[in-house]
PDB file of C-alpha atoms and ligand atoms in Angstrom:
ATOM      1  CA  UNK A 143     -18.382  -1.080   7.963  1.00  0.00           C
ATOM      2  CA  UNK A 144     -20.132  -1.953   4.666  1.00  0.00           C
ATOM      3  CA  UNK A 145     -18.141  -1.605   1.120  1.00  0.00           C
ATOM      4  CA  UNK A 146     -20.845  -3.665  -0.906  1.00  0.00           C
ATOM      5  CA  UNK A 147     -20.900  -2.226  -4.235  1.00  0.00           C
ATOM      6  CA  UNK A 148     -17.712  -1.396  -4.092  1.00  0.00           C
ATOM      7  CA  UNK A 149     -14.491  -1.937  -6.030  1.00  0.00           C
ATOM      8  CA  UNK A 150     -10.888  -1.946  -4.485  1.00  0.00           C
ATOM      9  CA  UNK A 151      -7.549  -1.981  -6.108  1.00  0.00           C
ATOM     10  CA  UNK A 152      -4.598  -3.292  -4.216  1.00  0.00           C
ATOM     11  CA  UNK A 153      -0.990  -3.253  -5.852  1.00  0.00           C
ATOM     12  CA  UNK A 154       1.240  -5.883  -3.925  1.00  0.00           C
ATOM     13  CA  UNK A 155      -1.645  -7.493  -2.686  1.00  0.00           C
ATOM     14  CA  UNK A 156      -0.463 -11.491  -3.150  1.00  0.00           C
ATOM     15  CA  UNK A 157       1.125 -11.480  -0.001  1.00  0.00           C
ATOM     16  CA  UNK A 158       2.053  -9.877   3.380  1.00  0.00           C
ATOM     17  CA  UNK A 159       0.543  -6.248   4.542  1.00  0.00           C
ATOM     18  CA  UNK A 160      -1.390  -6.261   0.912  1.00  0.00           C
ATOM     19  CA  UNK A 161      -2.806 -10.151   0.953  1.00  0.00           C
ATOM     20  CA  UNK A 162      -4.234  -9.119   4.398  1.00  0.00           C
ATOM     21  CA  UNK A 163      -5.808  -5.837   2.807  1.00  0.00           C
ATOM     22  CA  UNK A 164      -7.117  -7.819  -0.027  1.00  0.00           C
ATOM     23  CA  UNK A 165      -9.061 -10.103   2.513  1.00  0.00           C
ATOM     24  CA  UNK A 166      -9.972  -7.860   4.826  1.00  0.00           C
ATOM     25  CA  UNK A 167     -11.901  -5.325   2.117  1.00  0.00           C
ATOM     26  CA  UNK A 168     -13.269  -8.388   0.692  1.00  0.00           C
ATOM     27  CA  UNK A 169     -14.744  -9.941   3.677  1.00  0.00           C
ATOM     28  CA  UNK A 170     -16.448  -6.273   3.845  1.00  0.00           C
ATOM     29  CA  UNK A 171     -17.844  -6.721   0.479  1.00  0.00           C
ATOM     30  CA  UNK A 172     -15.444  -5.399  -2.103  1.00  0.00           C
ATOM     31  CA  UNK A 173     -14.960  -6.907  -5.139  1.00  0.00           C
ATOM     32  CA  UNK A 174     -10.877  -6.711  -5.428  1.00  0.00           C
ATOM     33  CA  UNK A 175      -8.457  -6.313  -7.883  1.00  0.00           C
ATOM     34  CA  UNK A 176      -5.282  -7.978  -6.892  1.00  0.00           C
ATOM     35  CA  UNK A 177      -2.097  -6.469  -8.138  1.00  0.00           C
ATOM     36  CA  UNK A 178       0.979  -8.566  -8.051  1.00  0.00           C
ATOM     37  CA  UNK A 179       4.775  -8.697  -9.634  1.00  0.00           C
ATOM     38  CA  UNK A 180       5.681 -11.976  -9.556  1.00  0.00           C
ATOM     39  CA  UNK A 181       4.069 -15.307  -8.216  1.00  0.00           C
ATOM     40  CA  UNK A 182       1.135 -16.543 -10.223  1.00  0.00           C
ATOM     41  CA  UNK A 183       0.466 -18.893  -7.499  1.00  0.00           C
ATOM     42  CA  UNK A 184      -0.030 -16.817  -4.464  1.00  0.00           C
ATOM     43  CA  UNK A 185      -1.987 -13.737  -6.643  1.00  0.00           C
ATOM     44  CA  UNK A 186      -4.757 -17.039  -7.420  1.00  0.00           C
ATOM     45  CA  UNK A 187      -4.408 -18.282  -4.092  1.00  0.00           C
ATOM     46  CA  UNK A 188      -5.745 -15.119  -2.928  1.00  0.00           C
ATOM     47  CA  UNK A 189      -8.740 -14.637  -5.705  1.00  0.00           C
ATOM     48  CA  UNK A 190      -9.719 -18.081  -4.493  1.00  0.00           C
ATOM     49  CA  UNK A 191      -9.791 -17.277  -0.748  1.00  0.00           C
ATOM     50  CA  UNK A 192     -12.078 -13.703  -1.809  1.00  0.00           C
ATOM     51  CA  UNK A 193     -13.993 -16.060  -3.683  1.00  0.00           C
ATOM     52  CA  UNK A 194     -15.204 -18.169  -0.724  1.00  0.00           C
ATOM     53  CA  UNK A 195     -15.904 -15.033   1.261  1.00  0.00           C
ATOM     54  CA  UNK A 196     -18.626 -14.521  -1.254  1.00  0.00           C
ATOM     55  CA  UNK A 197     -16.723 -11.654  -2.839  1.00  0.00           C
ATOM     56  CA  UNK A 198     -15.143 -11.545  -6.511  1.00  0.00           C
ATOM     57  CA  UNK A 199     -11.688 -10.563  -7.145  1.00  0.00           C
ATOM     58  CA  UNK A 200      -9.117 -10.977  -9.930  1.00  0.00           C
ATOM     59  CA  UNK A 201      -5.626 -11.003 -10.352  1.00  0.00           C
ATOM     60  CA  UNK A 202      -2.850  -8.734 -12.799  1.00  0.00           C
ATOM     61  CA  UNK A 203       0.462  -8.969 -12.973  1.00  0.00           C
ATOM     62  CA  UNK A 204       2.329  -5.536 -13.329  1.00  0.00           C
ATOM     63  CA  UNK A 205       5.451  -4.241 -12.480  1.00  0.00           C
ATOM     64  CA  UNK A 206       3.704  -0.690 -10.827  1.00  0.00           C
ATOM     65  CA  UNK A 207       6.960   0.972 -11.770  1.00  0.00           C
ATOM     66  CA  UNK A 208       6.240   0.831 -15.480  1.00  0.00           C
ATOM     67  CA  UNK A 209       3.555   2.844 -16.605  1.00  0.00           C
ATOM     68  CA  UNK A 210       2.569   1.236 -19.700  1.00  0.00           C
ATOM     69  CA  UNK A 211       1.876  -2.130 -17.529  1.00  0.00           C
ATOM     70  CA  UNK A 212       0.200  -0.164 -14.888  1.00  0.00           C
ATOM     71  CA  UNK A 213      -1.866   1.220 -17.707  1.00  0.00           C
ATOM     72  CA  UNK A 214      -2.754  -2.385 -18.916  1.00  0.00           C
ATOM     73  CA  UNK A 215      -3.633  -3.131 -15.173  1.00  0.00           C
ATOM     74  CA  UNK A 216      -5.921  -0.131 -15.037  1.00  0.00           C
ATOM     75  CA  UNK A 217      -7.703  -1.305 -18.324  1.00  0.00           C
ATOM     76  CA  UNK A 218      -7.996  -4.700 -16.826  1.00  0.00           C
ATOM     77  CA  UNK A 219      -9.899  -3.806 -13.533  1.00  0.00           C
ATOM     78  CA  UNK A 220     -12.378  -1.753 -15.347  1.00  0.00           C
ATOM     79  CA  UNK A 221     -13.001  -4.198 -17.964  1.00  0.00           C
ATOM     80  CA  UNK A 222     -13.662  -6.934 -15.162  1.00  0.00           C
ATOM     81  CA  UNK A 223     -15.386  -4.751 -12.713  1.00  0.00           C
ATOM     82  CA  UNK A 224     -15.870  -1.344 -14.405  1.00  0.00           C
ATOM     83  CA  UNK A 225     -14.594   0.534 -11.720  1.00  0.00           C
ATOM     84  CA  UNK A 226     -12.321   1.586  -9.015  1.00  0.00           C
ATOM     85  CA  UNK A 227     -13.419   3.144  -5.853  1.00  0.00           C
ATOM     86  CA  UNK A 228     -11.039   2.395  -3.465  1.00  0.00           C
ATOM     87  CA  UNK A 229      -7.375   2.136  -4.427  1.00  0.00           C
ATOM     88  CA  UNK A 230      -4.147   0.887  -2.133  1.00  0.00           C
ATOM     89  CA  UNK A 231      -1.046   1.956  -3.101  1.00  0.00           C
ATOM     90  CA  UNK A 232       1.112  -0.842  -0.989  1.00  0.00           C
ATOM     91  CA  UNK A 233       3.851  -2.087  -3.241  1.00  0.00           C
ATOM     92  CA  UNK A 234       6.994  -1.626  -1.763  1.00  0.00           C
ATOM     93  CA  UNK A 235      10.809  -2.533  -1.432  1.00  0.00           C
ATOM     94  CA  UNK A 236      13.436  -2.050   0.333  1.00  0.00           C
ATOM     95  CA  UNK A 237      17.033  -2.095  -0.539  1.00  0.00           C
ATOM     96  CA  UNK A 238      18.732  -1.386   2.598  1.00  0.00           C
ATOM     97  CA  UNK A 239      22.228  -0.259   3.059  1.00  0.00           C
ATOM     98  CA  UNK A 240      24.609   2.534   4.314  1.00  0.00           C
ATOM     99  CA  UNK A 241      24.757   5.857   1.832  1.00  0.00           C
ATOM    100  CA  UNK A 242      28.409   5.755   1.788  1.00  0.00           C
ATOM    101  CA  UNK A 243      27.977   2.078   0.129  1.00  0.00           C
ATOM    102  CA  UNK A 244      24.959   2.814  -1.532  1.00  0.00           C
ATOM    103  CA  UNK A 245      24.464   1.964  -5.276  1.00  0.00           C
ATOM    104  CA  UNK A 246      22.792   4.357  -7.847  1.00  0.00           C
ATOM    105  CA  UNK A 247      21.133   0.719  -8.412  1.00  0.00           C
ATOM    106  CA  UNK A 248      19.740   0.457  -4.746  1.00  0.00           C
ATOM    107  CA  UNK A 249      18.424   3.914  -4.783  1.00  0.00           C
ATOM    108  CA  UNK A 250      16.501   4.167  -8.000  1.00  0.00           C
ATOM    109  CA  UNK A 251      15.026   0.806  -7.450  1.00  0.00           C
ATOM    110  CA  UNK A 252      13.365   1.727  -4.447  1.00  0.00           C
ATOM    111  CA  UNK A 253      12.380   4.775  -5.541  1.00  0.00           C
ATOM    112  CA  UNK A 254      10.677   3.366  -9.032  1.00  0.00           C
ATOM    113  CA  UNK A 255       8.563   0.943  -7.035  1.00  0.00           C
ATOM    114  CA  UNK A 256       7.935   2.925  -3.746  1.00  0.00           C
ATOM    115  CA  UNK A 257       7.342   6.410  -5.595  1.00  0.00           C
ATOM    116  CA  UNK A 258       7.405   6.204  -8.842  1.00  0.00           C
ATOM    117  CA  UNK A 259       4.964   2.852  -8.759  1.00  0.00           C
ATOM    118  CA  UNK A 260       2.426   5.066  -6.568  1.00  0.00           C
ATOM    119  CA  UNK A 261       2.629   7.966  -9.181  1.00  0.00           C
ATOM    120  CA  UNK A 262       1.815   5.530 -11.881  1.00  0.00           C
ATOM    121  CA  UNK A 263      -0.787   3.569 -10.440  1.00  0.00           C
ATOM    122  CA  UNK A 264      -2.641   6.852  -8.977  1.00  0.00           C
ATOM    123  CA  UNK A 265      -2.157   8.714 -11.548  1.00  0.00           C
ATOM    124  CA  UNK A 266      -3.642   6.458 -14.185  1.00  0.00           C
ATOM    125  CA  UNK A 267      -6.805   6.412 -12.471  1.00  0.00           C
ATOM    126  CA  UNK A 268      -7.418   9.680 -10.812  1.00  0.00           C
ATOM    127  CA  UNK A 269      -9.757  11.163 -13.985  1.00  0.00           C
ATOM    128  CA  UNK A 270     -11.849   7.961 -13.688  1.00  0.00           C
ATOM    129  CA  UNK A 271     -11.778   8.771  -9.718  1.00  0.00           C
ATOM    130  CA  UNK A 272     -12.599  12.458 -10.065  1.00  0.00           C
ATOM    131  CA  UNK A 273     -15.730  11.385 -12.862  1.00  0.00           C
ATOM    132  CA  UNK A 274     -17.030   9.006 -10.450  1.00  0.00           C
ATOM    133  CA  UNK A 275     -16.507  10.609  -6.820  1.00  0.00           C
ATOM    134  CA  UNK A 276     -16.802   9.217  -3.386  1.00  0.00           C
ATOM    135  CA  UNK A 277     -13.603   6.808  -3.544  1.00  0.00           C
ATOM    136  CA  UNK A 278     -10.893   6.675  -1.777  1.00  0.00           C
ATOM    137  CA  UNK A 279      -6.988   6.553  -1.765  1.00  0.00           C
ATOM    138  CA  UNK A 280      -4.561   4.809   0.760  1.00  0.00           C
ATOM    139  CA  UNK A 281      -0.759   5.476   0.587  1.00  0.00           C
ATOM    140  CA  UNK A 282       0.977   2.959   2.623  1.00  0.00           C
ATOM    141  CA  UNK A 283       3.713   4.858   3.825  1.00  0.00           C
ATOM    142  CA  UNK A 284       5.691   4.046   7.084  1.00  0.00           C
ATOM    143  CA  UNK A 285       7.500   5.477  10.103  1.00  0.00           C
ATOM    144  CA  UNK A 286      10.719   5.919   8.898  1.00  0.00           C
ATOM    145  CA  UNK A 287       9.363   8.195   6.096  1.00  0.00           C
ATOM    146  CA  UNK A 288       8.628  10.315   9.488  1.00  0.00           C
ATOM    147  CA  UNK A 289      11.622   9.752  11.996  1.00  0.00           C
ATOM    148  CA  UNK A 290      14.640   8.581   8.738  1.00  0.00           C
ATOM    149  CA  UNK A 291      16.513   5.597   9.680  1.00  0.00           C
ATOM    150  CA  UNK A 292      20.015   4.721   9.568  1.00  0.00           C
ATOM    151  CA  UNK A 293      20.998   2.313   6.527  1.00  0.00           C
ATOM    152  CA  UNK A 294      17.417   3.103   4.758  1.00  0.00           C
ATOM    153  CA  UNK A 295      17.890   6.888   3.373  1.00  0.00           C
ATOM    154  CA  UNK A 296      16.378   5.144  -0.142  1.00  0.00           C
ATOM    155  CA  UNK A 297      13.626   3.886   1.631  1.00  0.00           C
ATOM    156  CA  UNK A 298      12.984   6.490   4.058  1.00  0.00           C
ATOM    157  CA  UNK A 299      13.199   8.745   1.364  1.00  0.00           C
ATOM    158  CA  UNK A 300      10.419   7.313  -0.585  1.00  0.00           C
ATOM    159  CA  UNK A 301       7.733   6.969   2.414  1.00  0.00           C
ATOM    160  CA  UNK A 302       8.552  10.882   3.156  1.00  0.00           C
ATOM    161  CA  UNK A 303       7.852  11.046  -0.416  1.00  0.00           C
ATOM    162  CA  UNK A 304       4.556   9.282  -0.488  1.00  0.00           C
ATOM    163  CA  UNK A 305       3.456  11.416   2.348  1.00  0.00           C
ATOM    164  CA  UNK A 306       4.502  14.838   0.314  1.00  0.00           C
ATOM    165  CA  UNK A 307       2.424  13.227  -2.300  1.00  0.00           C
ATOM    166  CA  UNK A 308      -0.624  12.206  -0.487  1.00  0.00           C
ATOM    167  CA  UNK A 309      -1.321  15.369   1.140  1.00  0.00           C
ATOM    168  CA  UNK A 310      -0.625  17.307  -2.425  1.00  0.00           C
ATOM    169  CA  UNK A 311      -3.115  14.639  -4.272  1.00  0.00           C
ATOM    170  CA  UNK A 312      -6.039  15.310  -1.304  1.00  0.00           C
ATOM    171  CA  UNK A 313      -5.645  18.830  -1.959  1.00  0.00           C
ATOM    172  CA  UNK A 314      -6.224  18.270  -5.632  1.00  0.00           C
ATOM    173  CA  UNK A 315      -8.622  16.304  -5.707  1.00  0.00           C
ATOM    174  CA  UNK A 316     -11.080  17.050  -2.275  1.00  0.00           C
ATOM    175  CA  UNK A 317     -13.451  19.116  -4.204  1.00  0.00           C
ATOM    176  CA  UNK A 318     -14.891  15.699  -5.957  1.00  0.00           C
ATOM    177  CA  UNK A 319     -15.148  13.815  -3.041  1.00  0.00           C
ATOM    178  CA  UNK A 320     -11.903  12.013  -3.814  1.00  0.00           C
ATOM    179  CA  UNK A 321      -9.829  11.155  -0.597  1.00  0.00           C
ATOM    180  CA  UNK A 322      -6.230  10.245   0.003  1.00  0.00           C
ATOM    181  CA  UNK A 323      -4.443   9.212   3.142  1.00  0.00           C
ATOM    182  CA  UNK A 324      -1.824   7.352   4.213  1.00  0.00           C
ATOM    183  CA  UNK A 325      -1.100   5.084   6.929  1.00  0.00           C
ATOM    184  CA  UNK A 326       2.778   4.979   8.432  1.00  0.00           C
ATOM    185  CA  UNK A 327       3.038   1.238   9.363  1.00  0.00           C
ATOM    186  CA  UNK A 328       5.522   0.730  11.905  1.00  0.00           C
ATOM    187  CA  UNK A 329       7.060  -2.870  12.541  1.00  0.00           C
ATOM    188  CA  UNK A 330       4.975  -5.472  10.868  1.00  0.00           C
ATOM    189  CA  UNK A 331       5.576  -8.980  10.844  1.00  0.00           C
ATOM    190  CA  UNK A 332       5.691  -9.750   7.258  1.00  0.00           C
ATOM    191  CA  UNK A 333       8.526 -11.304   4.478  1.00  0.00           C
ATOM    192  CA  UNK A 334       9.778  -7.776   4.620  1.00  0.00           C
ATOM    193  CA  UNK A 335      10.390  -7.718   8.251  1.00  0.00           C
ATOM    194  CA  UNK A 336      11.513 -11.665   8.423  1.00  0.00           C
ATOM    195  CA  UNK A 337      14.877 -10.861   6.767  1.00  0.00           C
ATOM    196  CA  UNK A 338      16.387  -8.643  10.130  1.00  0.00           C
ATOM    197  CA  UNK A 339      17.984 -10.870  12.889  1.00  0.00           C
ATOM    198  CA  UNK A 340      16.082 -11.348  16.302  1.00  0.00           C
ATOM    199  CA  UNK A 341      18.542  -8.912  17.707  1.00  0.00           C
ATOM    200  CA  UNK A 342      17.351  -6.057  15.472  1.00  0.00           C
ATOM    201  CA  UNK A 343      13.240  -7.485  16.335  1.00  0.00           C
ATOM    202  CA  UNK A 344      14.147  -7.300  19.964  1.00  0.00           C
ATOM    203  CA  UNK A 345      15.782  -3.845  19.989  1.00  0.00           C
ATOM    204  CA  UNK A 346      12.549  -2.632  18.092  1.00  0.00           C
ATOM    205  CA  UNK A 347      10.089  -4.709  20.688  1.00  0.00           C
ATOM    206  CA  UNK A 348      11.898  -2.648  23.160  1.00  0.00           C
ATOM    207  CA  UNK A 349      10.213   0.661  21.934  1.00  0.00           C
ATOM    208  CA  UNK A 350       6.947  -0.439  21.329  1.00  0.00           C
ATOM    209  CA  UNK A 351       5.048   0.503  24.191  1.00  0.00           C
ATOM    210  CA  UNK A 352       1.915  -1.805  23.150  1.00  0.00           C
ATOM    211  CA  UNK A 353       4.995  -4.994  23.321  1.00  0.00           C
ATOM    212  CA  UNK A 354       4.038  -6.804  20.167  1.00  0.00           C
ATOM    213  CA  UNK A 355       5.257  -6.559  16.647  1.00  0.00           C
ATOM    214  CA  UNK A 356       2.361  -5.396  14.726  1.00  0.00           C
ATOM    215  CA  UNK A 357       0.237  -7.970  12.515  1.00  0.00           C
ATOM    216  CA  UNK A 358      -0.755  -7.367   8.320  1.00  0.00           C
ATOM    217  CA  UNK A 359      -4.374  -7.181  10.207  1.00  0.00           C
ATOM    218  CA  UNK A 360      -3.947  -4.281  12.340  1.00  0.00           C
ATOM    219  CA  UNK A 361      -2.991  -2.373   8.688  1.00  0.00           C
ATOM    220  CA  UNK A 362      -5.805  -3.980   6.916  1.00  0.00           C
ATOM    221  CA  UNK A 363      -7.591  -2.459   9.747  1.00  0.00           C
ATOM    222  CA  UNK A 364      -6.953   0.783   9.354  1.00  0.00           C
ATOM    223  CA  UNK A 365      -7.540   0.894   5.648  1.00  0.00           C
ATOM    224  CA  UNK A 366     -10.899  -0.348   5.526  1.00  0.00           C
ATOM    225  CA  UNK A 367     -11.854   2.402   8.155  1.00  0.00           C
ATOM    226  CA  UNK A 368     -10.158   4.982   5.729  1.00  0.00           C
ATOM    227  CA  UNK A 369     -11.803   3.007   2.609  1.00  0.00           C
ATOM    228  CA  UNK A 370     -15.127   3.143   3.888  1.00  0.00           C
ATOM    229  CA  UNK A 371     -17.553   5.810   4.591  1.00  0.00           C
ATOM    230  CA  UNK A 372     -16.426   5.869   8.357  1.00  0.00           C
ATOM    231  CA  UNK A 373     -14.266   8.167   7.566  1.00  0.00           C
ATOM    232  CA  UNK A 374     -15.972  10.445   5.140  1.00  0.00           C
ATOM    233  CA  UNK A 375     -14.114  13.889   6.632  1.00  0.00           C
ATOM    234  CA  UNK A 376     -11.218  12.626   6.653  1.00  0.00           C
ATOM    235  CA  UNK A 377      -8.443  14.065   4.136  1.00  0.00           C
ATOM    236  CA  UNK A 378      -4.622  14.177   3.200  1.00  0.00           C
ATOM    237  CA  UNK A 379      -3.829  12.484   6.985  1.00  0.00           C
ATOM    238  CA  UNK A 380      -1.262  10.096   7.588  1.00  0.00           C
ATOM    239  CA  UNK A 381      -2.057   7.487  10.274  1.00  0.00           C
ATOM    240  CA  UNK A 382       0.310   5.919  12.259  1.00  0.00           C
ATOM    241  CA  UNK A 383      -0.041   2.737  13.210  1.00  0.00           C
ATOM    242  CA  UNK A 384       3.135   1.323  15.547  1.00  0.00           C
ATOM    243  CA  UNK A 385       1.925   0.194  18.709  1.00  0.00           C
ATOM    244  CA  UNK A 386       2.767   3.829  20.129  1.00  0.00           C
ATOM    245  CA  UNK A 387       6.831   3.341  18.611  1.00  0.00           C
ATOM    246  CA  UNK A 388       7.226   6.720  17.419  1.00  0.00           C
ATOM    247  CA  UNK A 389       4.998   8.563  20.001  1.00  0.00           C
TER     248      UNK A 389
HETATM  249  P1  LIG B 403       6.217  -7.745   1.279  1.00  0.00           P
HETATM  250  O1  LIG B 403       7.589  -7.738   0.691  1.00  0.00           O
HETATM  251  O2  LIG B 403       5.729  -8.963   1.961  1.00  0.00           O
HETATM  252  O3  LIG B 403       5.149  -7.345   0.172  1.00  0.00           O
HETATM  253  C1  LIG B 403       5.387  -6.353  -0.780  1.00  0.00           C
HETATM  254  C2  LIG B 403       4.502  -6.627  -1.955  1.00  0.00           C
HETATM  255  O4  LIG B 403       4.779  -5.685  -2.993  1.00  0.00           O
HETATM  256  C3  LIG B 403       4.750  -8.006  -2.547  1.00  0.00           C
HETATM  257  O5  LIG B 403       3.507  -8.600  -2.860  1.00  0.00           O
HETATM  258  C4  LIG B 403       5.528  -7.711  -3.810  1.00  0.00           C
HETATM  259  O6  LIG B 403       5.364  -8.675  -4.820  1.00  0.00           O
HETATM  260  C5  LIG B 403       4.925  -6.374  -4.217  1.00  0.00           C
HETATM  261  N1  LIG B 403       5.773  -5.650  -5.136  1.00  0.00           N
HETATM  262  C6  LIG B 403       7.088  -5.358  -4.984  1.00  0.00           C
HETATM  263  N2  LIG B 403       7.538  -4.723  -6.085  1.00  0.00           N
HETATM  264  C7  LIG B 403       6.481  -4.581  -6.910  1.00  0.00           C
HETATM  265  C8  LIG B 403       6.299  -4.002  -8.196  1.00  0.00           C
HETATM  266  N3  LIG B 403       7.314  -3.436  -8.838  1.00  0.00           N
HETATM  267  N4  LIG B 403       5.070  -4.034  -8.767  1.00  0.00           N
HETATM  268  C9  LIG B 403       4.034  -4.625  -8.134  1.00  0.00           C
HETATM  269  N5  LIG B 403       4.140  -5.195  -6.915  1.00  0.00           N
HETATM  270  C10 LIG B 403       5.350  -5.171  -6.329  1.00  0.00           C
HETATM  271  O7  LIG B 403       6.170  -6.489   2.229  1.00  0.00           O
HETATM  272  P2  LIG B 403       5.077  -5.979   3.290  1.00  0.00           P
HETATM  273  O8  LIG B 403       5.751  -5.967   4.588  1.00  0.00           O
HETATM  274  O9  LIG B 403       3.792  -6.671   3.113  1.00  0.00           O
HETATM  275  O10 LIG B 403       4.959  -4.450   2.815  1.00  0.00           O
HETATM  276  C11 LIG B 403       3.815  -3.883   2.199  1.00  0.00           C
HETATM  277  C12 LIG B 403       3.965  -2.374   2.231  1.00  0.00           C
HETATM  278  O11 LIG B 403       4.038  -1.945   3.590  1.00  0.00           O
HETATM  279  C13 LIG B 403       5.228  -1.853   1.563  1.00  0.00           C
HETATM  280  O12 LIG B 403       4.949  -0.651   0.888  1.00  0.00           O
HETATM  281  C14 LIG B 403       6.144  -1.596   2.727  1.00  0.00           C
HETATM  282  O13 LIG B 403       7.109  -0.626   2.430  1.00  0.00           O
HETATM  283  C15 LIG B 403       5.172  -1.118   3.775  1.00  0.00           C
HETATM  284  N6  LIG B 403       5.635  -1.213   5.138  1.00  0.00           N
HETATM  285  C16 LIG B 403       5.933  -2.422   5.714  1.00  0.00           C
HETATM  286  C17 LIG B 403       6.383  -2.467   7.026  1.00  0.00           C
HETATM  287  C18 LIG B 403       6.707  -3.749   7.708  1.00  0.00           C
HETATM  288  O14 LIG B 403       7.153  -3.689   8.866  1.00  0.00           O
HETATM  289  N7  LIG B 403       6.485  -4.901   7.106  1.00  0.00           N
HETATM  290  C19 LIG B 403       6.568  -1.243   7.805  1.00  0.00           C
HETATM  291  C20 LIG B 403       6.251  -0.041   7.101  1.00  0.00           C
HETATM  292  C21 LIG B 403       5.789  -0.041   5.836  1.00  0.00           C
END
């Protein structure tokens, strides 16, 4: 897989699932612009580490639920690099808890960074997509947004969304060349994943036929086949990628 010449957007991409998607499409030859919410230190961290793969990157901080900073992020990566190919919606959170004591709180903030953020960020660079054709879209969705889960409705909610969303976008947009997919992660060993109790990691472990926990690198993975020309008829899919959990 080759992505010289090309430039990659990654929202989230300072740490975890994202940091390993930054790396990976850099060590491919995207330049990469790394999105990230709140530590300086890790987003430069990981423009240093592109840097001595030979690649370029830089780093914005935006909150992807507002849209006037994800506008300012947009205007940022085309100043530096003067375009976006390949964008990777992966920003998430979750905020996990019963519905009968769920807040309004816990709901809406999952949905403004999980939904919302991937309306923003997509849709503040689709027309410069469309213009330029040939690039590339990757929702990172995840299992439950398939099979629900009890104690993430919010959450599970807002993956089903992305998918609803994905396939509606690749419809849109096919006709220029513009793809979108999304990959359905299923238990990833990440900051995200660190907070459940080694019960909870064992019970999961037990219905994972491939017996590991998945790695950021088996993601990163799968969306630099998706980013790059690889997978040129491929359209509005979601790929799941669980070590056979859901099957
Ligand atoms: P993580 O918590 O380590 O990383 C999430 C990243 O999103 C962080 O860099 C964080 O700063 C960033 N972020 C959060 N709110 C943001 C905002 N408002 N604006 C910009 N950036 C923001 O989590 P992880 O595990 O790396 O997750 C990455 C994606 O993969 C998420 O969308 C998550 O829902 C999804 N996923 C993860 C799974 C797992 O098992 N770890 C399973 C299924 C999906």
């Amino acid at each position: 897989m080759d992505l010289n010449g090309k430039v990659a957007l990654v929202t989230g991409g300072s740490r975890g699932i994202g940091k390993a998607i930054a790396l990976k499409l850099a060590s491919l030859g995207a330049k990469v612009v790394i999105n990230y919410s709140s530590s300086d230190v890790k987003a430069k961290e990981v423009v240093e580490e592109i840097k001595g793969l030979g690649s370029d990157a830089l780093a914005v901080k935006a909150n992807v639920a507002k849209m006037d900073e994800t506008k300012n992020l947009i205007e940022k990566a085309i100043e530096k690099f003067e375009k976006v190919d390949i964008l990777v919606n992966n920003a998430g959170i979750t905020r996990d808890n019963l519905l009968m004591r769920m807040s309004e709180e816990e709901w809406d903030s999952v949905f403004n960074v999980n939904m919302k953020g991937t309306f923003n960020v997509t849709k503040s660079l689709i027309r410069s997509m469309i213009k330029q054709k040939n690039c590339s879209i990757i929702n990172i969705a995840s299992v439950v947004g398939i099979t629900g889960n009890a104690g993430q409705s919010n959450y599970s909610a807002s993956k089903a969304g992305i998918i609803g969303f994905t396939k509606s976008i690749a419809k849109e947009v096919a006709k220029k060349n513009v793809r979108v997919n999304a990959i359905a992660p299923g238990f990833i060993e990440t900051a995200m994943t660190d907070e459940l109790s080694d019960k909870v990691k064992d019970e999961y472990m037990k219905n994972i036929p491939l017996k590991r926990l998945g790695k950021p690198e088996d993601i990163a993975n799968t969306v630099a086949f998706l980013a790059s020309d690889m997978s040129s008829y491929i359209t509005g899919q979601v790929i799941v990628v669980d070590g056979g959990m859901i099957v």
